[in-house]
CSV table of N, CA and C in Angstrom, one decimal:
chain,number,residue,atom,x,y,z
A,1,MET,N,101.5,116.6,151.8
A,1,MET,CA,101.3,116.0,150.7
A,1,MET,C,100.0,116.2,149.9
A,2,LYS,N,99.0,116.6,150.6
A,2,LYS,CA,97.6,117.2,150.1
A,2,LYS,C,98.0,118.2,149.2
A,3,ILE,N,98.5,119.2,149.9
A,3,ILE,CA,98.9,120.6,149.3
A,3,ILE,C,99.7,120.4,148.2
A,4,PHE,N,100.8,119.7,148.3
A,4,PHE,CA,101.6,119.3,147.2
A,4,PHE,C,100.6,118.8,145.9
A,5,THR,N,100.0,117.7,146.3
A,5,THR,CA,99.3,117.3,145.2
A,5,THR,C,98.3,118.4,144.5
A,6,ARG,N,97.6,119.1,145.3
A,6,ARG,CA,96.7,120.3,144.8
A,6,ARG,C,97.5,121.3,143.8
A,7,VAL,N,98.7,121.4,144.5
A,7,VAL,CA,99.6,122.7,143.6
A,7,VAL,C,100.0,122.0,142.3
A,8,ILE,N,100.4,120.8,142.1
A,8,ILE,CA,100.8,120.1,140.9
A,8,ILE,C,99.6,120.0,140.0
A,9,LEU,N,98.3,119.6,140.4
A,9,LEU,CA,97.1,119.5,139.7
A,9,LEU,C,96.7,121.0,139.1
A,10,SER,N,96.8,121.8,140.0
A,10,SER,CA,96.5,123.4,139.6
A,10,SER,C,97.6,123.7,138.4
A,11,LEU,N,99.0,123.3,138.6
A,11,LEU,CA,100.0,123.8,137.7
A,11,LEU,C,99.5,123.1,136.2
A,12,ILE,N,99.1,121.8,136.3
A,12,ILE,CA,99.0,121.2,135.2
A,12,ILE,C,97.9,121.6,134.3
A,13,ILE,N,96.5,121.9,135.2
A,13,ILE,CA,95.4,122.6,134.7
A,13,ILE,C,95.6,123.8,134.0
A,14,PHE,N,96.5,125.0,134.7
A,14,PHE,CA,96.9,126.1,134.1
A,14,PHE,C,97.6,126.0,132.9
A,15,ALA,N,98.6,125.0,132.8
A,15,ALA,CA,99.3,124.8,131.6
A,15,ALA,C,98.5,124.4,130.5
A,16,ILE,N,97.6,123.4,130.9
A,16,ILE,CA,96.3,122.8,129.6
A,16,ILE,C,95.8,124.3,129.1
A,17,CYS,N,95.1,125.2,130.0
A,17,CYS,CA,94.4,126.3,129.7
A,17,CYS,C,95.2,127.2,129.0
A,18,LEU,N,96.6,127.4,129.3
A,18,LEU,CA,97.4,128.2,128.4
A,18,LEU,C,97.5,127.6,127.1
A,19,MET,N,97.9,126.2,126.9
A,19,MET,CA,98.0,125.6,125.6
A,19,MET,C,96.7,126.0,124.9
A,20,TRP,N,95.3,125.8,125.4
A,20,TRP,CA,94.2,126.2,124.5
A,20,TRP,C,94.2,127.7,124.4
A,21,ILE,N,94.3,128.4,125.1
A,21,ILE,CA,94.3,129.9,124.9
A,21,ILE,C,95.5,130.1,123.6
A,22,TYR,N,96.5,129.5,123.4
A,22,TYR,CA,97.5,129.9,122.5
A,22,TYR,C,97.0,129.1,121.2
A,23,ALA,N,96.5,127.9,121.3
A,23,ALA,CA,95.9,127.2,120.0
A,23,ALA,C,94.8,128.1,119.4
A,24,LEU,N,93.8,128.5,120.3
A,24,LEU,CA,92.6,129.0,119.8
A,24,LEU,C,92.8,130.6,119.1
A,25,PHE,N,93.8,131.2,120.0
A,25,PHE,CA,93.9,132.7,119.7
A,25,PHE,C,95.2,133.2,119.0
A,26,PHE,N,96.3,132.5,119.1
A,26,PHE,CA,97.5,133.1,118.7
A,26,PHE,C,98.1,132.2,117.7
A,27,ALA,N,97.9,130.9,117.7
A,27,ALA,CA,98.5,130.0,116.6
A,27,ALA,C,98.0,130.3,115.2
A,28,SER,N,99.0,130.2,114.2
A,28,SER,CA,99.0,130.3,112.9
A,28,SER,C,97.5,129.4,112.6
A,29,LYS,N,96.8,129.9,111.8
A,29,LYS,CA,95.6,129.2,111.3
A,29,LYS,C,95.8,128.9,109.5
A,30,GLU,N,97.1,129.3,109.3
A,30,GLU,CA,97.4,128.8,107.9
A,30,GLU,C,97.3,127.4,107.7
A,31,VAL,N,96.7,126.8,106.6
A,31,VAL,CA,96.7,125.6,106.3
A,31,VAL,C,97.9,125.2,105.4
A,32,VAL,N,98.7,124.3,105.8
A,32,VAL,CA,99.8,123.8,105.1
A,32,VAL,C,100.0,123.7,103.8
A,33,ASN,N,98.7,122.9,103.4
A,33,ASN,CA,98.7,122.2,102.0
A,33,ASN,C,97.8,123.2,101.1
A,34,ARG,N,97.5,124.5,101.8
A,34,ARG,CA,96.6,125.6,100.8
A,34,ARG,C,97.2,125.9,99.8
A,35,VAL,N,96.5,126.0,98.5
A,35,VAL,CA,96.9,126.4,97.3
A,35,VAL,C,96.1,127.8,97.0
A,36,ALA,N,97.0,129.0,97.0
A,36,ALA,CA,96.0,130.4,97.1
A,36,ALA,C,95.4,130.5,95.7
A,37,ASP,N,95.8,130.0,94.6
A,37,ASP,CA,95.2,130.2,93.3
A,37,ASP,C,93.8,129.5,93.2
A,38,ASP,N,92.8,130.6,93.4
A,38,ASP,CA,91.3,130.1,93.4
A,38,ASP,C,91.1,129.7,92.2
A,39,LYS,N,91.5,130.4,90.9
A,39,LYS,CA,91.2,129.6,89.7
A,39,LYS,C,91.7,128.3,89.5
A,40,TRP,N,92.9,127.9,89.9
A,40,TRP,CA,93.4,126.7,90.1
A,40,TRP,C,92.5,125.8,90.6
A,41,ARG,N,91.9,126.0,91.7
A,41,ARG,CA,91.3,124.9,92.5
A,41,ARG,C,90.0,124.8,91.9
A,42,ARG,N,89.2,125.8,91.2
A,42,ARG,CA,88.0,125.6,90.5
A,42,ARG,C,88.3,124.8,89.5
A,43,SER,N,89.2,124.9,88.6
A,43,SER,CA,89.5,124.2,87.5
A,43,SER,C,89.8,122.7,87.8
A,44,SER,N,90.5,122.6,88.9
A,44,SER,CA,90.9,121.3,89.3
A,44,SER,C,89.8,120.4,89.8
A,45,ASP,N,88.9,120.9,90.6
A,45,ASP,CA,87.7,120.4,91.1
A,45,ASP,C,86.7,120.0,89.8
A,46,GLU,N,86.7,120.9,89.2
A,46,GLU,CA,85.6,120.8,87.6
A,46,GLU,C,86.3,119.3,87.0
A,47,ILE,N,87.7,119.2,86.8
A,47,ILE,CA,88.2,118.1,86.2
A,47,ILE,C,87.9,116.8,87.2
A,48,CYS,N,88.1,117.0,88.4
A,48,CYS,CA,87.9,115.9,89.4
A,48,CYS,C,86.4,115.5,89.4
A,49,LEU,N,85.5,116.3,89.2
A,49,LEU,CA,84.1,116.0,89.1
A,49,LEU,C,83.8,115.2,87.8
A,50,ALA,N,84.3,115.7,86.6
A,50,ALA,CA,84.0,115.1,85.5
A,50,ALA,C,84.7,113.4,85.7
A,51,ALA,N,85.6,113.4,86.2
A,51,ALA,CA,86.2,112.0,86.2
A,51,ALA,C,85.5,111.2,87.3
A,52,LYS,N,85.2,111.7,88.3
A,52,LYS,CA,84.2,111.0,89.4
A,52,LYS,C,82.9,110.7,88.8
A,53,LYS,N,82.2,111.4,87.8
A,53,LYS,CA,81.1,111.0,87.1
A,53,LYS,C,81.1,109.7,86.3
A,54,LYS,N,82.4,109.9,85.7
A,54,LYS,CA,82.8,108.9,84.6
A,54,LYS,C,82.9,107.7,85.4
A,55,ARG,N,83.6,107.3,86.6
A,55,ARG,CA,83.7,106.3,87.3
A,55,ARG,C,82.5,105.8,87.9
A,56,GLU,N,81.6,106.7,88.1
A,56,GLU,CA,80.1,106.0,88.8
A,56,GLU,C,79.4,105.5,87.5
A,57,LEU,N,79.7,105.7,86.4
A,57,LEU,CA,79.2,105.1,85.3
A,57,LEU,C,79.6,103.5,85.4
A,58,LEU,N,80.7,103.1,85.7
A,58,LEU,CA,81.3,102.0,85.9
A,58,LEU,C,80.8,101.0,87.2
A,59,ILE,N,80.1,101.4,87.9
A,59,ILE,CA,79.8,100.9,89.1
A,59,ILE,C,79.2,99.7,88.6
A,60,ASP,N,79.5,98.4,89.1
A,60,ASP,CA,79.0,97.3,89.0
A,60,ASP,C,78.4,96.5,90.4
A,61,LEU,N,77.3,96.7,90.4
A,61,LEU,CA,76.7,96.2,91.6
A,61,LEU,C,76.2,94.5,91.9
A,62,ARG,N,76.5,93.7,91.1
A,62,ARG,CA,76.2,92.3,90.8
A,62,ARG,C,77.1,91.7,92.0
A,63,LEU,N,76.3,90.6,92.5
A,63,LEU,CA,77.1,89.8,93.7
A,63,LEU,C,78.0,89.0,93.1
A,64,VAL,N,79.2,88.6,93.7
A,64,VAL,CA,80.1,87.7,93.1
A,64,VAL,C,79.5,86.4,92.6
A,65,SER,N,78.5,85.8,93.3
A,65,SER,CA,78.0,84.7,92.8
A,65,SER,C,77.2,84.9,91.4
A,66,GLU,N,76.8,86.1,91.4
A,66,GLU,CA,76.2,86.2,89.8
A,66,GLU,C,77.1,86.5,88.8
A,67,ALA,N,78.4,87.0,89.1
A,67,ALA,CA,79.4,87.4,88.0
A,67,ALA,C,79.9,86.1,87.2
A,68,GLY,N,79.7,85.1,87.4
A,68,GLY,CA,80.1,84.1,86.7
A,68,GLY,C,81.4,83.7,87.0
A,69,PRO,N,82.4,82.7,86.1
A,69,PRO,CA,83.6,82.3,86.1
A,69,PRO,C,84.6,83.2,86.0
A,70,ASN,N,84.4,84.2,85.5
A,70,ASN,CA,85.3,85.3,85.0
A,70,ASN,C,85.4,86.7,86.0
A,71,ALA,N,84.5,86.6,86.9
A,71,ALA,CA,84.4,87.6,87.8
A,71,ALA,C,85.5,88.6,88.0
A,72,LEU,N,86.8,87.8,88.5
A,72,LEU,CA,87.9,88.7,88.6
A,72,LEU,C,88.5,89.4,87.5
A,73,GLY,N,88.3,88.8,86.4
A,73,GLY,CA,88.8,89.3,85.0
A,73,GLY,C,88.0,90.5,84.8
A,74,GLU,N,86.6,90.5,85.0
A,74,GLU,CA,85.9,91.5,84.8
A,74,GLU,C,86.0,92.6,85.6
A,75,ARG,N,86.4,92.3,87.0
A,75,ARG,CA,86.6,93.1,88.0
A,75,ARG,C,87.9,93.9,87.6
A,76,ALA,N,88.9,93.2,87.1
A,76,ALA,CA,90.1,93.8,86.4
A,76,ALA,C,90.0,95.0,85.7
A,77,ILE,N,88.9,94.6,84.7
A,77,ILE,CA,88.7,95.7,83.5
A,77,ILE,C,88.1,96.8,84.1
A,78,ILE,N,87.2,96.8,85.1
A,78,ILE,CA,86.5,97.8,85.7
A,78,ILE,C,87.4,98.7,86.2
A,79,VAL,N,88.3,98.0,87.3
A,79,VAL,CA,89.3,98.8,88.0
A,79,VAL,C,90.2,99.8,87.1
A,80,ASP,N,90.4,98.9,85.9
A,80,ASP,CA,91.5,99.6,84.8
A,80,ASP,C,90.9,100.8,84.4
A,81,LEU,N,89.6,100.7,84.1
A,81,LEU,CA,88.8,101.7,83.3
A,81,LEU,C,88.7,102.9,84.4
A,82,ALA,N,88.3,102.6,85.5
A,82,ALA,CA,88.3,103.5,86.7
A,82,ALA,C,89.7,104.4,87.1
A,83,THR,N,90.7,103.5,87.0
A,83,THR,CA,91.9,103.9,87.2
A,83,THR,C,92.2,105.3,85.9
A,84,ASP,N,91.8,104.4,84.6
A,84,ASP,CA,92.1,105.3,83.6
A,84,ASP,C,91.5,106.8,83.7
A,85,THR,N,90.4,106.9,84.3
A,85,THR,CA,89.7,108.2,84.7
A,85,THR,C,90.5,109.1,85.6
A,86,LEU,N,91.3,108.5,86.8
A,86,LEU,CA,92.4,109.0,87.6
A,86,LEU,C,93.4,109.7,86.9
A,87,GLU,N,94.0,108.8,86.0
A,87,GLU,CA,95.1,109.0,85.5
A,87,GLU,C,95.0,110.2,84.3
A,88,ASN,N,93.9,110.2,83.9
A,88,ASN,CA,93.6,111.4,82.9
A,88,ASN,C,93.2,112.8,83.8
A,89,MET,N,92.5,112.5,85.0
A,89,MET,CA,92.4,113.4,85.7
A,89,MET,C,93.5,114.2,86.3
A,90,VAL,N,94.5,113.3,86.7
A,90,VAL,CA,96.0,113.8,87.1
A,90,VAL,C,96.7,114.5,86.0
A,91,ASN,N,96.7,113.9,84.9
A,91,ASN,CA,97.4,114.6,83.7
A,91,ASN,C,96.7,116.1,83.4
A,92,GLU,N,95.4,115.9,83.4
A,92,GLU,CA,94.7,117.2,83.1
A,92,GLU,C,95.1,118.4,84.3
A,93,ILE,N,95.1,117.9,85.5
A,93,ILE,CA,95.5,118.8,86.5
A,93,ILE,C,96.8,119.4,86.4
A,94,ALA,N,97.8,118.5,86.0
A,94,ALA,CA,99.0,118.7,85.9
A,94,ALA,C,99.4,119.9,84.8
A,95,ASP,N,98.5,120.0,83.9
A,95,ASP,CA,98.6,120.9,82.7
A,95,ASP,C,98.1,122.4,83.1
A,96,LEU,N,97.4,122.3,84.2
A,96,LEU,CA,96.8,123.7,84.4
A,96,LEU,C,97.9,124.6,85.3
A,97,PRO,N,97.7,125.6,84.8
A,97,PRO,CA,98.7,126.9,85.3
A,97,PRO,C,98.3,127.2,86.7
A,98,ILE,N,99.7,127.3,87.6
A,98,ILE,CA,99.4,127.7,89.0
A,98,ILE,C,100.0,129.0,89.3
A,99,ALA,N,99.2,130.1,89.7
A,99,ALA,CA,99.6,131.4,89.9
A,99,ALA,C,100.4,131.7,91.2
A,100,ASP,N,100.2,130.8,92.1
A,100,ASP,CA,101.0,131.2,93.2
A,100,ASP,C,102.2,130.2,93.7
A,101,ALA,N,103.4,130.7,94.0
A,101,ALA,CA,104.5,129.8,94.0
A,101,ALA,C,104.4,128.7,95.3
A,102,LYS,N,103.6,128.8,96.1
A,102,LYS,CA,103.5,127.8,96.9
A,102,LYS,C,102.8,126.4,96.5
A,103,GLY,N,101.8,127.1,95.7
A,103,GLY,CA,101.0,126.1,95.0
A,103,GLY,C,101.8,125.4,93.8
A,104,ALA,N,102.7,126.1,93.2
A,104,ALA,CA,103.5,125.6,92.2
A,104,ALA,C,104.4,124.6,92.8
A,105,ALA,N,104.6,124.7,93.9
A,105,ALA,CA,105.7,123.8,94.6
A,105,ALA,C,105.3,122.6,95.2
A,106,ILE,N,103.7,122.8,95.7
A,106,ILE,CA,103.0,121.4,96.5
A,106,ILE,C,102.3,120.8,95.6
A,107,VAL,N,101.7,121.2,94.6
A,107,VAL,CA,100.7,120.3,93.7
A,107,VAL,C,101.6,119.4,92.7
A,108,PRO,N,102.7,119.6,92.4
A,108,PRO,CA,103.5,118.7,91.8
A,108,PRO,C,103.6,117.3,92.9
A,109,LEU,N,104.0,117.6,94.1
A,109,LEU,CA,104.1,116.7,95.0
A,109,LEU,C,102.7,115.6,95.2
A,110,TRP,N,101.7,116.4,95.4
A,110,TRP,CA,100.3,115.8,95.4
A,110,TRP,C,100.2,114.9,94.2
A,111,LEU,N,100.5,115.5,92.9
A,111,LEU,CA,100.3,114.7,91.9
A,111,LEU,C,101.0,113.7,91.7
A,112,ALA,N,102.3,113.7,92.2
A,112,ALA,CA,103.4,112.4,92.2
A,112,ALA,C,102.9,111.4,93.1
A,113,ASP,N,102.3,111.8,94.4
A,113,ASP,CA,101.7,111.1,95.3
A,113,ASP,C,100.3,110.2,94.7
A,114,TYR,N,99.6,110.9,93.8
A,114,TYR,CA,98.5,110.3,93.1
A,114,TYR,C,98.9,109.5,92.2
A,115,ARG,N,100.3,109.7,91.3
A,115,ARG,CA,100.6,108.4,90.5
A,115,ARG,C,101.0,107.4,91.0
A,116,ILE,N,101.7,107.5,92.3
A,116,ILE,CA,101.8,106.3,93.0
A,116,ILE,C,100.6,105.5,93.4
A,117,TYR,N,99.6,106.1,93.7
A,117,TYR,CA,98.1,105.5,94.1
A,117,TYR,C,97.8,105.0,92.7
A,118,ILE,N,97.9,105.5,91.5
A,118,ILE,CA,97.3,104.9,90.3
A,118,ILE,C,98.1,103.6,90.2
A,119,ASP,N,99.5,103.6,90.1
A,119,ASP,CA,100.2,102.5,90.0
A,119,ASP,C,99.7,101.4,91.1
A,120,ASP,N,99.6,101.8,92.2
A,120,ASP,CA,99.0,100.6,93.3
A,120,ASP,C,97.6,100.0,92.5
A,121,ARG,N,96.7,100.9,92.0
A,121,ARG,CA,95.5,100.3,91.3
A,121,ARG,C,95.6,99.6,90.3
A,122,ARG,N,96.7,99.9,89.4
A,122,ARG,CA,97.1,99.0,88.3
A,122,ARG,C,97.9,97.7,88.7
A,123,ASN,N,98.5,97.9,89.8
A,123,ASN,CA,99.0,96.6,90.2
A,123,ASN,C,97.8,95.5,90.9
A,124,TYR,N,97.2,96.0,91.6
A,124,TYR,CA,96.0,95.6,91.8
A,124,TYR,C,95.1,94.7,90.9
A,125,ALA,N,94.9,95.4,90.0
A,125,ALA,CA,94.1,94.9,88.5
A,125,ALA,C,94.9,93.8,88.0
A,126,SER,N,96.3,93.8,87.9
A,126,SER,CA,97.0,92.9,87.6
A,126,SER,C,96.9,91.6,88.4
A,127,GLN,N,96.8,91.7,89.6
A,127,GLN,CA,96.7,90.6,90.5
A,127,GLN,C,95.1,90.2,90.3
A,128,LEU,N,94.2,90.8,90.1
A,128,LEU,CA,93.0,90.3,89.8
A,128,LEU,C,92.8,89.3,88.5
A,129,ARG,N,93.7,90.0,87.6
A,129,ARG,CA,93.8,89.4,86.2
A,129,ARG,C,94.5,87.7,86.3
A,130,GLU,N,95.4,87.9,87.4
A,130,GLU,CA,96.3,86.7,87.7
A,130,GLU,C,95.4,85.6,88.4
A,131,GLY,N,94.0,85.8,89.0
A,131,GLY,CA,93.1,85.0,89.8
A,131,GLY,C,93.2,85.4,91.2
A,132,LEU,N,94.3,86.1,91.8
A,132,LEU,CA,94.4,86.7,93.2
A,132,LEU,C,93.4,87.4,93.6
A,133,ASN,N,92.4,87.1,94.2
A,133,ASN,CA,91.4,87.8,95.0
A,133,ASN,C,91.7,88.5,96.5
A,134,GLN,N,93.0,89.4,96.6
A,134,GLN,CA,93.3,89.7,97.8
A,134,GLN,C,92.6,91.2,98.0
A,135,PRO,N,92.6,91.6,99.2
A,135,PRO,CA,92.2,93.2,99.3
A,135,PRO,C,93.2,94.1,98.6
A,136,PHE,N,92.7,95.3,98.3
A,136,PHE,CA,93.6,96.4,97.7
A,136,PHE,C,94.7,96.6,98.8
A,137,ALA,N,95.8,96.8,98.5
A,137,ALA,CA,96.9,97.1,99.2
A,137,ALA,C,97.8,98.5,98.6
A,138,GLU,N,97.3,99.5,99.2
A,138,GLU,CA,98.0,100.8,98.6
A,138,GLU,C,99.0,101.2,99.4
A,139,SER,N,100.2,102.0,98.8
A,139,SER,CA,101.1,102.2,99.4
A,139,SER,C,101.0,103.2,100.7
A,140,GLN,N,101.9,103.1,101.6
A,140,GLN,CA,101.7,103.8,103.0
A,140,GLN,C,102.8,104.9,102.9
A,141,VAL,N,102.5,105.9,103.7
A,141,VAL,CA,103.1,107.2,103.9
A,141,VAL,C,103.3,107.3,105.4
A,142,ASP,N,104.3,107.2,106.3
A,142,ASP,CA,104.3,107.2,107.7
A,142,ASP,C,103.4,106.5,108.3
A,143,ARG,N,103.4,105.2,107.8
A,143,ARG,CA,102.3,104.1,108.4
A,143,ARG,C,100.7,104.6,108.1
A,144,LEU,N,100.6,105.4,107.1
A,144,LEU,CA,99.1,105.9,106.9
A,144,LEU,C,98.9,105.6,105.2
A,145,PRO,N,97.7,105.2,105.1
A,145,PRO,CA,97.4,105.0,103.5
A,145,PRO,C,97.6,106.2,102.7
A,146,LEU,N,98.1,105.8,101.6
A,146,LEU,CA,98.5,107.1,100.7
A,146,LEU,C,97.1,108.0,100.3
A,147,SER,N,96.1,107.2,100.3
A,147,SER,CA,94.9,108.0,100.0
A,147,SER,C,94.4,108.8,101.1
A,148,GLU,N,94.8,108.4,102.1
A,148,GLU,CA,94.5,109.3,103.5
A,148,GLU,C,95.3,110.9,102.9
A,149,LYS,N,96.5,110.7,102.5
A,149,LYS,CA,97.4,111.9,102.5
A,149,LYS,C,96.7,112.6,101.2
A,150,LEU,N,96.5,111.9,100.0
A,150,LEU,CA,95.8,112.5,98.9
A,150,LEU,C,94.6,113.3,99.6
A,151,ALA,N,93.7,112.5,100.1
A,151,ALA,CA,92.3,113.2,100.5
A,151,ALA,C,92.6,114.4,101.5
A,152,THR,N,93.6,114.4,102.4
A,152,THR,CA,93.8,115.6,103.2
A,152,THR,C,94.3,116.8,102.2
A,153,PHE,N,95.0,116.6,101.6
A,153,PHE,CA,95.3,117.7,100.6
A,153,PHE,C,94.2,118.3,99.9
A,154,ALA,N,93.1,117.4,99.1
A,154,ALA,CA,92.1,117.8,98.5
A,154,ALA,C,91.0,118.5,99.6
A,155,SER,N,91.1,118.0,100.6
A,155,SER,CA,90.1,118.5,101.8
A,155,SER,C,90.6,120.0,102.1
A,156,ASP,N,91.8,120.3,102.2
A,156,ASP,CA,92.7,121.5,102.9
A,156,ASP,C,92.3,122.6,101.6
A,157,ASN,N,92.1,122.1,100.2
A,157,ASN,CA,91.9,122.8,99.3
A,157,ASN,C,90.4,122.9,98.9
A,158,HIS,N,89.6,122.4,99.4
A,158,HIS,CA,88.1,122.3,98.9
A,158,HIS,C,87.8,121.7,97.9
A,159,LEU,N,88.7,120.5,97.5
A,159,LEU,CA,88.7,119.9,96.2
A,159,LEU,C,87.9,118.5,96.7
A,160,THR,N,86.8,118.9,96.9
A,160,THR,CA,85.9,117.4,97.4
A,160,THR,C,85.8,116.2,96.3
A,161,SER,N,85.9,116.4,95.1
A,161,SER,CA,85.7,115.7,93.9
A,161,SER,C,87.2,115.1,93.7
A,162,CYS,N,88.2,115.7,94.3
A,162,CYS,CA,89.8,115.2,94.1
A,162,CYS,C,90.1,114.3,95.1
A,163,LYS,N,89.3,113.8,96.0
A,163,LYS,CA,89.7,112.9,97.0
A,163,LYS,C,89.8,111.5,96.1
A,164,PRO,N,90.6,110.6,96.7
A,164,PRO,CA,90.7,109.4,95.9
A,164,PRO,C,89.4,108.6,96.2
A,165,PRO,N,89.1,107.8,95.2
A,165,PRO,CA,87.7,106.9,95.3
A,165,PRO,C,88.0,105.7,96.3
A,166,ILE,N,86.8,105.3,96.8
A,166,ILE,CA,87.0,104.6,97.9
A,166,ILE,C,86.4,103.0,97.2
A,167,ASP,N,86.5,102.9,95.9
A,167,ASP,CA,85.6,101.7,95.0
A,167,ASP,C,86.6,100.5,95.3
A,168,LEU,N,87.8,100.5,96.0
A,168,LEU,CA,88.4,99.5,96.2
A,168,LEU,C,88.6,98.9,97.6
A,169,SER,N,87.9,99.7,98.4
A,169,SER,CA,88.1,99.7,99.6
A,169,SER,C,87.3,98.3,100.3
A,170,VAL,N,87.8,97.6,101.3
A,170,VAL,CA,87.1,96.3,101.7
A,170,VAL,C,85.6,96.8,102.5
């Protein structure tokens, strides 16, 4: 029994070693979401950075106790204005030409997901105007928040400014 256990453990360790050798040296290193068009990526990141700077001007650091009786209404206005920057950003990126076929196929999917995220933010602002102070609930994709999918695409393309804002996170 002792030899049998050693043989099994040795085979398992050998299989794990083979897996890592394959992963490190032979597996494809291509990023699935990668857009090859450098000009598109640079232009998109510039658009996103401008939108991010506009959102930063909207930051309201008041305590809820200091905001007064219309705090939720005021927050709804801020959420709408911040969401406007995202919507304009997505529209500007959608107008950019994309020089590679893969990028032309996957960027519209990313932008469509961003539009769903924008709708989620609009719904949240409506809830605030109705007096409901609930946590922001965004759409899910495969049981993950949509913002995570959007951020992954942005990271894969080095678009750090294009990640969804975390301004509505709890």
